[in-house]
Coordinates of C-alpha atoms and ligand atoms in Angstrom, one line a residue:
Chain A
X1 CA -16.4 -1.1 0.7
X2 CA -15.4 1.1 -2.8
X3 CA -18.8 1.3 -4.9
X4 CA -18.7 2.6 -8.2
X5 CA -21.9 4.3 -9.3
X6 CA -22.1 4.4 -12.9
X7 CA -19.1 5.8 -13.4
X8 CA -17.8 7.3 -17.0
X9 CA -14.8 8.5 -17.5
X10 CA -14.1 10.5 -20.9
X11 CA -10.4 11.9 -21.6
X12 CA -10.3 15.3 -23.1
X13 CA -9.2 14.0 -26.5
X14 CA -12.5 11.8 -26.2
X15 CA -11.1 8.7 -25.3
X16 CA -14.7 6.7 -23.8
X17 CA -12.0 4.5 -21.2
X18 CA -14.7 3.4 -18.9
X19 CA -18.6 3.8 -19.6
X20 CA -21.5 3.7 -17.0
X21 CA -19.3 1.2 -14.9
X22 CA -21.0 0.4 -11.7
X23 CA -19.7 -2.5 -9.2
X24 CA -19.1 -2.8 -5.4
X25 CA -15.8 -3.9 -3.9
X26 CA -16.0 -6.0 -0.4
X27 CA -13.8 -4.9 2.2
X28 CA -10.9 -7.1 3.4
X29 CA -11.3 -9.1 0.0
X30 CA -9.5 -9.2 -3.1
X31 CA -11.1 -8.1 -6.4
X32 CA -8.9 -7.9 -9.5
X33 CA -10.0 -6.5 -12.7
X34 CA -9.0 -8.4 -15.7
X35 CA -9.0 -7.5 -19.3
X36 CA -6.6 -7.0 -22.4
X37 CA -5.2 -3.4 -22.8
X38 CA -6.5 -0.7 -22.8
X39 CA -10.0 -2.0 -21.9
X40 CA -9.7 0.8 -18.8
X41 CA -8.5 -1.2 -15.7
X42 CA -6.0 2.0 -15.0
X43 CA -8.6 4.5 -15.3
X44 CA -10.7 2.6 -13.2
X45 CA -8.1 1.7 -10.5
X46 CA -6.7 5.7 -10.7
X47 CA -10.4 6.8 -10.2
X48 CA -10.3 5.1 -6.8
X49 CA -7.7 7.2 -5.2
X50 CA -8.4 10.6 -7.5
X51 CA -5.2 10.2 -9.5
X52 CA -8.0 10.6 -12.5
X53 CA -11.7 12.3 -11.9
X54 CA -14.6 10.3 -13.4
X55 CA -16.7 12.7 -15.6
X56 CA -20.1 11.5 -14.6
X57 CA -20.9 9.2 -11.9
X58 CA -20.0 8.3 -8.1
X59 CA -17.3 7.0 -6.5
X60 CA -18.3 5.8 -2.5
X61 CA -15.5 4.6 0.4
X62 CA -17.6 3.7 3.1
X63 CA -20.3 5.5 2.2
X64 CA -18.6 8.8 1.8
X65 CA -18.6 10.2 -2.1
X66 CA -14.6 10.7 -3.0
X67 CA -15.2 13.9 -4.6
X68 CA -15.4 15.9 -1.3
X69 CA -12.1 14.3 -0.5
X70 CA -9.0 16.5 -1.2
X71 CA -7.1 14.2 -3.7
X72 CA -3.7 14.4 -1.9
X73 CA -4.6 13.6 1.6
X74 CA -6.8 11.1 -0.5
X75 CA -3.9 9.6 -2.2
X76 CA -1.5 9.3 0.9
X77 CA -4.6 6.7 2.8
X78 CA -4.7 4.5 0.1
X79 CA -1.7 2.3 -0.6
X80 CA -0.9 2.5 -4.5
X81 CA 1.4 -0.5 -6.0
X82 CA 2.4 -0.3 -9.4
X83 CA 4.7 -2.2 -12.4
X84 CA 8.1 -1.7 -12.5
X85 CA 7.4 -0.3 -9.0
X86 CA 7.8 3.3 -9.7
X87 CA 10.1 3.3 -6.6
X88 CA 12.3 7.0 -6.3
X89 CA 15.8 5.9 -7.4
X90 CA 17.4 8.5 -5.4
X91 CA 16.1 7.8 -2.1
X92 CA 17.5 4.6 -0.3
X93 CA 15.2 1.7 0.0
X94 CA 13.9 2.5 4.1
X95 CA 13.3 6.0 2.7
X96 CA 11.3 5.2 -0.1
X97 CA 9.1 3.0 2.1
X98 CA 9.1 6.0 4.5
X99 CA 7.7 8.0 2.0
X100 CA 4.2 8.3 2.6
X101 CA 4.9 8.2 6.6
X102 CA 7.6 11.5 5.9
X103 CA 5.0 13.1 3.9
X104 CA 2.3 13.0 7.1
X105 CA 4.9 14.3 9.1
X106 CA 5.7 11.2 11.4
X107 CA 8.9 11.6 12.6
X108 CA 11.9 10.2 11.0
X109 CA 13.2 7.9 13.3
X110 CA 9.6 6.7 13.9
X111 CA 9.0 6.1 10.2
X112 CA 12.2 4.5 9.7
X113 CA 11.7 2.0 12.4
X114 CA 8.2 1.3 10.6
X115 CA 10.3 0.6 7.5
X116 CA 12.1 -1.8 8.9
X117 CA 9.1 -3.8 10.4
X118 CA 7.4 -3.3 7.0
X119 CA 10.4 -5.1 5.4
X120 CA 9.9 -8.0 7.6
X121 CA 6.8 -8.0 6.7
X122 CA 7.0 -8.4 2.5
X123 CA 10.0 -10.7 3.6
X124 CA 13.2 -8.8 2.4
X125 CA 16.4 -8.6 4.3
X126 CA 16.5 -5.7 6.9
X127 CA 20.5 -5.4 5.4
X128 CA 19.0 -4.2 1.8
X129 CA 17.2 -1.1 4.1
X130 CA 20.2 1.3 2.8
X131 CA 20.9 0.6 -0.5
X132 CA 19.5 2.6 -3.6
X133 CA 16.2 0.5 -5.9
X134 CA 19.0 0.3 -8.9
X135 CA 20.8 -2.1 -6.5
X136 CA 18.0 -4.4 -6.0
X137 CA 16.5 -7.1 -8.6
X138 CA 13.2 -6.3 -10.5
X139 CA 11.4 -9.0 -7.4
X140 CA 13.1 -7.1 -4.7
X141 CA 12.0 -3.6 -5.9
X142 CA 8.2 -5.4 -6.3
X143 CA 8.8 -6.4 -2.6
X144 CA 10.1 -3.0 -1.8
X145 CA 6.9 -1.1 -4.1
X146 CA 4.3 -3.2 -1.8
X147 CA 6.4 -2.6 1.7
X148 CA 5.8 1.0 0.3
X149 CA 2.0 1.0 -0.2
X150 CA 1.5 -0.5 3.0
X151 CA 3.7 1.6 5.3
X152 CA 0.5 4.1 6.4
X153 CA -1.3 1.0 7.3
X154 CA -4.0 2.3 4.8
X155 CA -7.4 0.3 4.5
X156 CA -7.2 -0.3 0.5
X157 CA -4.2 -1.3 -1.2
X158 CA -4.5 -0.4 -5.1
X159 CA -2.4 -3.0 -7.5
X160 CA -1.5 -2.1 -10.8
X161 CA 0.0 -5.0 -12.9
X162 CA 2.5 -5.7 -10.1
X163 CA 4.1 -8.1 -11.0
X164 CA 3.7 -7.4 -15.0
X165 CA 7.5 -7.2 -15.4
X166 CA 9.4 -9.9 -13.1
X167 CA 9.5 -13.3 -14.4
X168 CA 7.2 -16.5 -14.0
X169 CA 8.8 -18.2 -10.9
X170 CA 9.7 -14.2 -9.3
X171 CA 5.9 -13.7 -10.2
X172 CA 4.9 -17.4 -8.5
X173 CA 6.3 -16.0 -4.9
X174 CA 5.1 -12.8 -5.0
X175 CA 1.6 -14.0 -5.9
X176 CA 1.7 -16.2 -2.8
X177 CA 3.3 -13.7 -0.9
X178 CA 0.1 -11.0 -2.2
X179 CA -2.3 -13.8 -0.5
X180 CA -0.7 -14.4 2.3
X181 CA -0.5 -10.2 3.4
X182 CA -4.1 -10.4 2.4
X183 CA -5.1 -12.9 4.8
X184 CA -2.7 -11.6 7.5
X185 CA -3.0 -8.2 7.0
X186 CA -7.0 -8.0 6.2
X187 CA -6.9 -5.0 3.6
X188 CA -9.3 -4.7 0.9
X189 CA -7.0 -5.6 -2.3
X190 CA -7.7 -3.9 -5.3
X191 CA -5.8 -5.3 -8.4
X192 CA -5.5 -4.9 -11.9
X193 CA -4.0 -7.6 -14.6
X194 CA -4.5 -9.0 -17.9
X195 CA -2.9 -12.2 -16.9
X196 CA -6.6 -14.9 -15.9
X197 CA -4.7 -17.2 -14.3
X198 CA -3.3 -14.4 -12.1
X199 CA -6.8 -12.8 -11.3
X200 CA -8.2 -16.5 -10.5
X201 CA -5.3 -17.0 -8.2
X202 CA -5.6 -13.6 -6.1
X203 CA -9.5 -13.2 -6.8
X204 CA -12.1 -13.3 -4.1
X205 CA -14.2 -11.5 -6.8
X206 CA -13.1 -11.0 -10.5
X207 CA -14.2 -8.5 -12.7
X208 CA -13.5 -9.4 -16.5
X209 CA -13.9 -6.5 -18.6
X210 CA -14.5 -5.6 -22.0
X211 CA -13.6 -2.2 -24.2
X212 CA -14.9 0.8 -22.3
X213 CA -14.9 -1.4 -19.1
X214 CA -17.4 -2.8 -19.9
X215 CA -18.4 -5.8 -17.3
X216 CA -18.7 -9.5 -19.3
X217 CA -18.8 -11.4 -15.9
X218 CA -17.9 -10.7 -11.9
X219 CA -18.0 -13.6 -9.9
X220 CA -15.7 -15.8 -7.7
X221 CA -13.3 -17.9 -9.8
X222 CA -15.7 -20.3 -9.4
X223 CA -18.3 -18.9 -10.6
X224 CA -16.6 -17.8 -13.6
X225 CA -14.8 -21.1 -14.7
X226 CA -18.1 -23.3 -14.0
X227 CA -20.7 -20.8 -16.1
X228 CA -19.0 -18.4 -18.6
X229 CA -21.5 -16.0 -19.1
X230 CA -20.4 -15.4 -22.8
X231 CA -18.3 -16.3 -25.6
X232 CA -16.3 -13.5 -24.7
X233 CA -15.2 -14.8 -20.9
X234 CA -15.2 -18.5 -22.4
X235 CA -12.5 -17.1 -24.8
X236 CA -10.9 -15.1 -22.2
X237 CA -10.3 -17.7 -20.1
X238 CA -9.5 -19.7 -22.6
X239 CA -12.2 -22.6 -21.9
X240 CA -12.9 -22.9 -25.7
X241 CA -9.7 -24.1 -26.6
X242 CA -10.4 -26.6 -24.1
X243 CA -7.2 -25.5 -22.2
X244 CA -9.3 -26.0 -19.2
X245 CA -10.8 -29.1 -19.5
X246 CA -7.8 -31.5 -19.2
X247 CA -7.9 -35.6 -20.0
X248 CA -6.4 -38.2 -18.7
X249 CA -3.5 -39.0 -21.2
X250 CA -3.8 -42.6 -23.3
X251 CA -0.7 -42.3 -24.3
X252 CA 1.9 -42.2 -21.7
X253 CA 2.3 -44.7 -19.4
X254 CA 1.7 -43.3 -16.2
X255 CA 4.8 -43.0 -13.7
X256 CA 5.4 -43.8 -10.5
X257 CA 1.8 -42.5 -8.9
X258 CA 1.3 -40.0 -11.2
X259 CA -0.3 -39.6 -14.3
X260 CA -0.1 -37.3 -17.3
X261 CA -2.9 -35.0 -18.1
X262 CA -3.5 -33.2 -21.4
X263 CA -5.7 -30.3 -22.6
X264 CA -8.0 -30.5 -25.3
X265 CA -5.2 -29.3 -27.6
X266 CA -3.3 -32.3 -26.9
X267 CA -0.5 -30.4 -24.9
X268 CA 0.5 -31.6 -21.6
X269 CA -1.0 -30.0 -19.1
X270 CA 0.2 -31.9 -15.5
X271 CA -0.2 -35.0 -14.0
X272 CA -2.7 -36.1 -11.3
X273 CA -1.3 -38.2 -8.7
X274 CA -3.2 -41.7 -9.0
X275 CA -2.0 -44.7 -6.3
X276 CA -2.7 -47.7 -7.6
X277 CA -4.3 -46.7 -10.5
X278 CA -6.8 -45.0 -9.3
X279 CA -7.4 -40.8 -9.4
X280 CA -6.8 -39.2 -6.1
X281 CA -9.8 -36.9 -5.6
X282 CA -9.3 -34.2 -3.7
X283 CA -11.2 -31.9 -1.0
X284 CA -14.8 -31.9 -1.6
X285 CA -15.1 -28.0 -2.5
X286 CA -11.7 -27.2 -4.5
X287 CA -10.7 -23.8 -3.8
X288 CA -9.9 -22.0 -6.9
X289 CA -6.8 -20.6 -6.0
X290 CA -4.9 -23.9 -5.8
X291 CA -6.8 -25.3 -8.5
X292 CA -6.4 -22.2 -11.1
X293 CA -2.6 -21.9 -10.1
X294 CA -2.1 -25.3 -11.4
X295 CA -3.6 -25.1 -14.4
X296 CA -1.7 -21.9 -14.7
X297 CA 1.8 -23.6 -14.3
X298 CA 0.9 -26.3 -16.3
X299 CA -0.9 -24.2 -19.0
X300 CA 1.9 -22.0 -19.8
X301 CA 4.7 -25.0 -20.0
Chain B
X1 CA 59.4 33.2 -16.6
X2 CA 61.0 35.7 -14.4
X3 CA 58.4 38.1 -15.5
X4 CA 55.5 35.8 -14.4
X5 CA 57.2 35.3 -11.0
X6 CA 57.1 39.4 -10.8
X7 CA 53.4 39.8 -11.7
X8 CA 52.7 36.3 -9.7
X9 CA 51.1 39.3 -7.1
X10 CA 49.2 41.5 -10.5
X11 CA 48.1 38.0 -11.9
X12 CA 46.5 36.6 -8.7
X13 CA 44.6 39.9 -8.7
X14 CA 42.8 39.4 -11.4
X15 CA 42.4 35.5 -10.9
X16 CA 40.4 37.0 -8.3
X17 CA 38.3 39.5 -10.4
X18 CA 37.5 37.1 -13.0
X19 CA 36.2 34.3 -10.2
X20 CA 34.0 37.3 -9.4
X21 CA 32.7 38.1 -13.1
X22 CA 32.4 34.4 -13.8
X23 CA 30.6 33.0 -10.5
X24 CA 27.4 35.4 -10.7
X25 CA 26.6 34.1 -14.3
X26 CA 26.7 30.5 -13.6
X27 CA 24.3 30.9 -10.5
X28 CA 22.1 32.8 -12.2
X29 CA 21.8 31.1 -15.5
X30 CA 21.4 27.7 -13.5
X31 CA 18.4 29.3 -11.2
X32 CA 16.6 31.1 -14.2
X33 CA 17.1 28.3 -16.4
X34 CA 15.3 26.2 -14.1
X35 CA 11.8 27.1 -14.2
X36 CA 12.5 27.9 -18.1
X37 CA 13.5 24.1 -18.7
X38 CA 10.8 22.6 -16.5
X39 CA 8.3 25.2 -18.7
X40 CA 9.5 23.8 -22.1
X41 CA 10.1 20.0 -20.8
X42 CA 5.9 20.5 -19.8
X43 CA 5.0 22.1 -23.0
X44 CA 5.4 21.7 -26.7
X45 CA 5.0 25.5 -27.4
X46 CA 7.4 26.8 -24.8
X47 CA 9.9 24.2 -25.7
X48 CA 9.9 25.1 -29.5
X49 CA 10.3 29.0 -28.5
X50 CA 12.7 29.1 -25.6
X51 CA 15.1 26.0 -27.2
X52 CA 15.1 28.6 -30.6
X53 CA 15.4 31.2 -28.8
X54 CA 18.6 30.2 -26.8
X55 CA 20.5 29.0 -29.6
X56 CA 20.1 32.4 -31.8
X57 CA 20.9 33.9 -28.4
X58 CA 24.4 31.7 -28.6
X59 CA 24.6 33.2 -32.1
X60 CA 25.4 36.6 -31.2
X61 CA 28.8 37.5 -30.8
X62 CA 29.7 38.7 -27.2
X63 CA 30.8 42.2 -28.1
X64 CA 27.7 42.7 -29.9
X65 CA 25.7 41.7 -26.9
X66 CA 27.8 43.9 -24.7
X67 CA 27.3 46.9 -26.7
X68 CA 23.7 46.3 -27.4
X69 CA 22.4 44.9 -24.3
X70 CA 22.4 48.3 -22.6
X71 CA 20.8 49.7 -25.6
X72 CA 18.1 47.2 -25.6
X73 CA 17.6 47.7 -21.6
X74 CA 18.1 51.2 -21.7
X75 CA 20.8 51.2 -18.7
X76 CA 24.4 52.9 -19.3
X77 CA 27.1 52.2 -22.1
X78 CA 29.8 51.7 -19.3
X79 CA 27.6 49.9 -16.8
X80 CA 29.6 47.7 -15.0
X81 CA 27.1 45.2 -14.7
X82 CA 26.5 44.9 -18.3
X83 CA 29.4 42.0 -18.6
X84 CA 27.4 40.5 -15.5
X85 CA 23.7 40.9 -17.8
X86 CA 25.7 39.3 -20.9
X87 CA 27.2 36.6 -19.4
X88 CA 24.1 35.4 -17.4
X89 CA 22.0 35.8 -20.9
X90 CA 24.7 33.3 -22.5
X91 CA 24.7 31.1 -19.4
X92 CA 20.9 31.1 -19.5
X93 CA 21.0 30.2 -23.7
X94 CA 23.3 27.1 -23.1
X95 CA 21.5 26.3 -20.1
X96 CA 17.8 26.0 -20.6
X97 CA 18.5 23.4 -23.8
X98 CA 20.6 21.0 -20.9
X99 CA 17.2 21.7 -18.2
X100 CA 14.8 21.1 -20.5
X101 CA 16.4 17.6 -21.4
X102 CA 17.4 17.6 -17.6
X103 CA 13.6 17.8 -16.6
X104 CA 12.4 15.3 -20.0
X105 CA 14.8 12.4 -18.2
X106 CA 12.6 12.4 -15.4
X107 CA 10.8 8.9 -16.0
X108 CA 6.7 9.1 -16.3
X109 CA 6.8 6.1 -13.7
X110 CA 8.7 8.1 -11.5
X111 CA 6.3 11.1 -11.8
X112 CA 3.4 9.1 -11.8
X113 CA 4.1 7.2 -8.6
X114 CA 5.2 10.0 -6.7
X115 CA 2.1 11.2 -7.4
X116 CA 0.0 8.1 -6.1
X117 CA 1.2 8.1 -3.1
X118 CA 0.4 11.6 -2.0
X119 CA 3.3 14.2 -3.3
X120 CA 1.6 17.4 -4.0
X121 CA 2.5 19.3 -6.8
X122 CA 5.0 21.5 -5.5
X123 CA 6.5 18.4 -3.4
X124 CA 6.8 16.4 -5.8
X125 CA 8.9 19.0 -8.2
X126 CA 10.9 19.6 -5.4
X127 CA 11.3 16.0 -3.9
X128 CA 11.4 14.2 -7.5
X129 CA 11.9 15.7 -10.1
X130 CA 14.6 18.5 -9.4
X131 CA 16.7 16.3 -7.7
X132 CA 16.1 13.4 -10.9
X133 CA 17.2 16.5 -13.4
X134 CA 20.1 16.7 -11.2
X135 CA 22.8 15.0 -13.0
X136 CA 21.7 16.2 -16.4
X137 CA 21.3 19.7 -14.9
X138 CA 24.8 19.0 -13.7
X139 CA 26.3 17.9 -17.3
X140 CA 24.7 21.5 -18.5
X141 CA 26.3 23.7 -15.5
X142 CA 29.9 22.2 -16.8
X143 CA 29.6 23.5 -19.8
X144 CA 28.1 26.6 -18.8
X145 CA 31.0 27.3 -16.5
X146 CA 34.1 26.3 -19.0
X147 CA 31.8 28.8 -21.6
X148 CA 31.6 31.8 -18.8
X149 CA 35.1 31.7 -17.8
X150 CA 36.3 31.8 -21.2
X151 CA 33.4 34.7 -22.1
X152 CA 34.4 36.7 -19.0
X153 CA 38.2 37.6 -20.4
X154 CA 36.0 40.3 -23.4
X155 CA 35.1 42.4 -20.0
X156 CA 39.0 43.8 -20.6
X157 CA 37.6 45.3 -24.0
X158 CA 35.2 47.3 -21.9
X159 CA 37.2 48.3 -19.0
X160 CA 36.5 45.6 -16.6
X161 CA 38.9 43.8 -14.8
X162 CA 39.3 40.2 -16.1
X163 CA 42.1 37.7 -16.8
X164 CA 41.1 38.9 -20.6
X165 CA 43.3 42.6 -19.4
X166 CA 46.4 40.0 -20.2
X167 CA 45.4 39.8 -23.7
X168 CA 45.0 42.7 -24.4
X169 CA 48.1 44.1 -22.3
X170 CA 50.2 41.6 -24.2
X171 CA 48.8 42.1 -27.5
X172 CA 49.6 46.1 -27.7
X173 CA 53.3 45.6 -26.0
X174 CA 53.3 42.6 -28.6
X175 CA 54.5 40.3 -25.4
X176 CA 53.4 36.8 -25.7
X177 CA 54.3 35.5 -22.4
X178 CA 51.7 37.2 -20.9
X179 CA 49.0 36.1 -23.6
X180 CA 50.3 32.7 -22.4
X181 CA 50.1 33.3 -19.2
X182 CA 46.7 34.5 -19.6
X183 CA 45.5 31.5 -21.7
X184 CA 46.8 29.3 -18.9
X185 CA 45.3 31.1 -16.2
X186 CA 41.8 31.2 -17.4
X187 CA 42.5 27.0 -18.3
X188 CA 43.4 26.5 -14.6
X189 CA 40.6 28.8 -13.3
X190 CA 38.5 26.5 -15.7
X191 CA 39.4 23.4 -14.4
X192 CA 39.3 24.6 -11.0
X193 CA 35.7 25.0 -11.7
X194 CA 34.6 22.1 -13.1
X195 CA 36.6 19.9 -10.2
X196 CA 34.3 22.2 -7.6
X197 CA 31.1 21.7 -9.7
X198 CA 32.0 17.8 -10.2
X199 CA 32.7 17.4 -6.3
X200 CA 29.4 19.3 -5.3
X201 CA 27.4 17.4 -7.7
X202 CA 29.0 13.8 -6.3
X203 CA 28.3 15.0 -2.9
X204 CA 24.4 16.2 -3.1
X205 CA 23.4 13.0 -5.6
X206 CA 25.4 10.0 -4.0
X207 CA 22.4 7.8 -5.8
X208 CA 23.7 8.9 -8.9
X209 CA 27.3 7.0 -8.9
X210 CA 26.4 4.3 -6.4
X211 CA 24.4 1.9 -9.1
X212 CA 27.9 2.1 -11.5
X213 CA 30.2 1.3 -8.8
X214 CA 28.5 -1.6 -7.8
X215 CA 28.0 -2.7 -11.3
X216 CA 31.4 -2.6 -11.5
X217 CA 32.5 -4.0 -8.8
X218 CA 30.1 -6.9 -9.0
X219 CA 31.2 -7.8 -12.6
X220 CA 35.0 -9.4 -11.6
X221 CA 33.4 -11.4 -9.5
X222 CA 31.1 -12.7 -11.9
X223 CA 33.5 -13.2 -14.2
X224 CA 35.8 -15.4 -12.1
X225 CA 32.9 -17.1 -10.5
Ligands
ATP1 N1 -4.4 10.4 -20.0 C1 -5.1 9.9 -21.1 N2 -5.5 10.6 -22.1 C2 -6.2 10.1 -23.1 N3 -6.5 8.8 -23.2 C3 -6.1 8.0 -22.2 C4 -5.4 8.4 -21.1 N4 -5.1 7.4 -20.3 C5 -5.7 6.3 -20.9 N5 -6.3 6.7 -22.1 C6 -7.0 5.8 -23.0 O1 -8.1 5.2 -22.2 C7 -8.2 3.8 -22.6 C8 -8.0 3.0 -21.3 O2 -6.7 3.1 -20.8 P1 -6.2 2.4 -19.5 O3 -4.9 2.8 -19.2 O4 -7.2 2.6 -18.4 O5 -6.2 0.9 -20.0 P2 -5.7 -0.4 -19.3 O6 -6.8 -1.4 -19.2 O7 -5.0 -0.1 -18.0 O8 -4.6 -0.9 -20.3 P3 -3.2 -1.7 -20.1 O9 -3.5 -3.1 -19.8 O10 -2.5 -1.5 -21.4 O11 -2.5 -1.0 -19.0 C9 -7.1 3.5 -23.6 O12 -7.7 3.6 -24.9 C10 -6.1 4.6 -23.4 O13 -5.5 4.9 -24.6
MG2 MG1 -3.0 -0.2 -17.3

């Protein structure tokens, strides 16, 4: 469990990037914090593993306050995934996985073997081990950045806008790929986006957050779509413009089993499979990840 | 040409001394320049007064320096090591503009990451960004090395033994073969140098080439595919 205890965090030109923030973060969940940039999701995520020092407040793993942690050995127990991977472009890909291992002094052939596994594991080809990151695509590199944070086994895994910079159907399989390490691997998943649809899909808990991270709503998915606490989060969302609240289209006949769906702008938005005529319903209590991942897909067409 | 067949023994002699005028510079200017360029890459201040600095150095005619070096240092007029002081103060005014930019390429993402997962400080300038300046670092040493050898050949003016002794050995006997011969030799020694620095370089930063080979490799495929 990661509490933050009002937490503030003033740069020394006087940048305010998060004030008085105070939430807890289950273990062995995910919990994505979601805003537009520059609303502090960095700071906040870098105040977790003491790449930045909050100016007033606590930060608590387990019960323990951070600040009588030395940063470094800190920083090498937390995993720490980031966009455009930050990878070391002169080390070869089982190296760079290796990293953290090499830098706690397990030895080589030990770490490499882990690197391997670890490749398995994020489902890359054990043949790419040897090249160099500027041989691999921008997904393979992502693949190759979370192999990396999880090759100490740490407890947390920190997620900065992973998948920011690969595109949409890239994005689509490393999204599943995030939920399924979660749920095999139990870590507690911290992760940071401005993409909704993205925090709804990964999200055991959400945070939105406003200017100065400030929180407008935490909650499940849910949560959130059913009751937008504000304007703000119904905006955010984008349940005012009706993107989420999808009709049965009048229009087009319906083919085959399925029929259309449109948002209330009048785009299409999917179709809804309906045998004979009649709407499939579904599971009784939807879960939001399959649920906001559609709309997502459908949404951005 | 019979003449340079004679000396062949005279000339190799001081192909010799001038490796060992030249080589000292070069090592020395790339060390100091090193924690110079990392300095002015890190800080606005430093890189506005060592980057000026260097290039008025540059400006000063290598004579000059010779002369007044040992002035400004208060060691003797006909100090051998005085070419060696001049040289690496040259080699150090080329260099520290090629680190500085050397050490700027380093990408923030890079830095940042390396940092995230538990480099410390001196780790990470070590592990990252040292070997990241490399090939820039490496584009600078070049030209620091052509500039040396060629600087080296003035240590004839002050008594030390240099290919430069065939200039001026040539120039009072009014005997331009050997002025030739010393221009070619210095060109070879040159080259000789850059082909060493050039193989080193390939050899410690194999990263460095790989991602343009395969790009190149890969792209008659795609073309005929
Ligand atoms: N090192 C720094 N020095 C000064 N101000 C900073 C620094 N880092 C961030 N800030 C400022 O703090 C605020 C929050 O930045 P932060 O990087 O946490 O935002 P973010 O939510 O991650 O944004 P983005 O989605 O663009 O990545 C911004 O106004 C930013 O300009
Ligand atoms: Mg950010």
């Amino acid at each position: 469990m990661i509490e933050f205890r009002s937490v503030t965090k003033q740069y020394a030109d006087g940048t305010r990037a998060v004030s008085e923030f105070s939430a807890v973060i289950p273990s062995r969940k995910t919990t994505v914090f979601v805003g537009s940039s520059g609303c502090g999701k960095t700071t906040l995520l870098r105040m977790i593993n003491r790449m930045v020092d909050p100016t007033e407040g606590v930060i608590e793993i387990d019960g323990h306050d951070i600040a009588a942690t030395e940063p470094v050995a800190l920083r090498r127990s937390i995993g720490y995934v980031m966009q455009n991977s930050g990878l070391l472009p002169h080390r070869r890909v089982i190296d760079n996985i290796a990293t953290v291992l090499l830098l706690t002094r397990v030895p080589k052939a030990e770490a490499h073997a882990r690197a391997l596994e670890l490749l398995d594991t994020v489902g890359l080809d054990r043949a790419l081990a040897n090249r160099y990151p500027g041989e691999l695509s921008g997904g393979q590199q992502q693949r190759v950045g979370v192999a990396r944070g999880l090759a100490a086994n740490p407890n947390i895994l920190l997620m900065d806008e992973p998948f920011g910079a690969v595109d949409p159907i890239v994005r689509t399989d490393l999204q599943a790929e995030t939920i399924r390490l979660q749920r095999e691997l139990d870590k507690t998943i911290v992760f940071v986006t401005h993409d909704i649809d993205e925090a709804f899909l990964l999200g055991d808990q959400v945070i939105i957050l406003e200017k100065g991270a400030t929180i407008a709503q935490q909650g499940s998915p849910e949560e959130i779509l059913a009751n937008p606490a504000s304007d703000f989060v119904a905006s955010f969302i984008g349940a005012d413009r009706g993107k989420r609240r999808l009709t049965v289209s009048a229009d087009v006949p319906a083919r085959g089993d399925d029929v259309l769906l449109i948002d209330a702008g009048g785009y299409a938005a999917g179709v809804i499979s309906a045998p004979g005529g009649k709407l499939a319903s579904g599971s009784a209590s939807p879960k939001s990840r399959s649920v906001s991942n559609k709309t997502s897909q459908a949404g951005d067409a | 040409m019979d003449w340079v067949w004679r000396s062949l023994p005279m000339i190799w002699g001081l192909v010799v001394d001038h490796v060992a005028v030249s080589v000292p510079p070069i090592i020395l200017g790339f060390i100091l320049s090193i924690p110079l360029g990392y300095w002015a890459s890190r800080s606005r201040v430093a890189r506005a007064i060592l980057l000026g600095l260097g290039s008025v150095l540059y400006t000063i005619p290598a004579l000059v320096l010779i002369v007044v070096l040992p002035v400004a240092l208060g060691t003797a007029i006909l100090d051998p090591q005085n070419l060696l002081r001049a040289l690496t103060v040259y080699a150090i005014a080329i260099m520290v503009r090629s680190s500085t930019d050397a050490f700027s390429s380093v990408s923030d993402d890079v830095r940042e990451s390396a940092r995230a997962i538990g480099y410390s400080g001196v780790q990470r300038f070590f592990a990252v960004e040292l070997p990241l300046a490399g090939p820039v670092l490496l584009a600078g040493v070049r030209v620091v090395s052509v500039s040396t050898v060629s600087l080296a050949t003035v240590g004839a003016v002050i008594g030390i033994s240099t290919l430069g002794q065939l200039f001026t050995n040539g120039f009072q006997l009014d005997f331009q073969i050997e002025i030739v011969t010393g221009i070619v030799a210095v060109l070879i020694v040159a080259a000789v140098f850059d082909v060493i620095i050039t193989t080193v370089g390939r050899l410690l930063m194999p990263w460095n080439r790989r991602p343009a080979r395969t790009r190149a490799s890969r792209r008659p495929a795609g073309v005929t595919a």
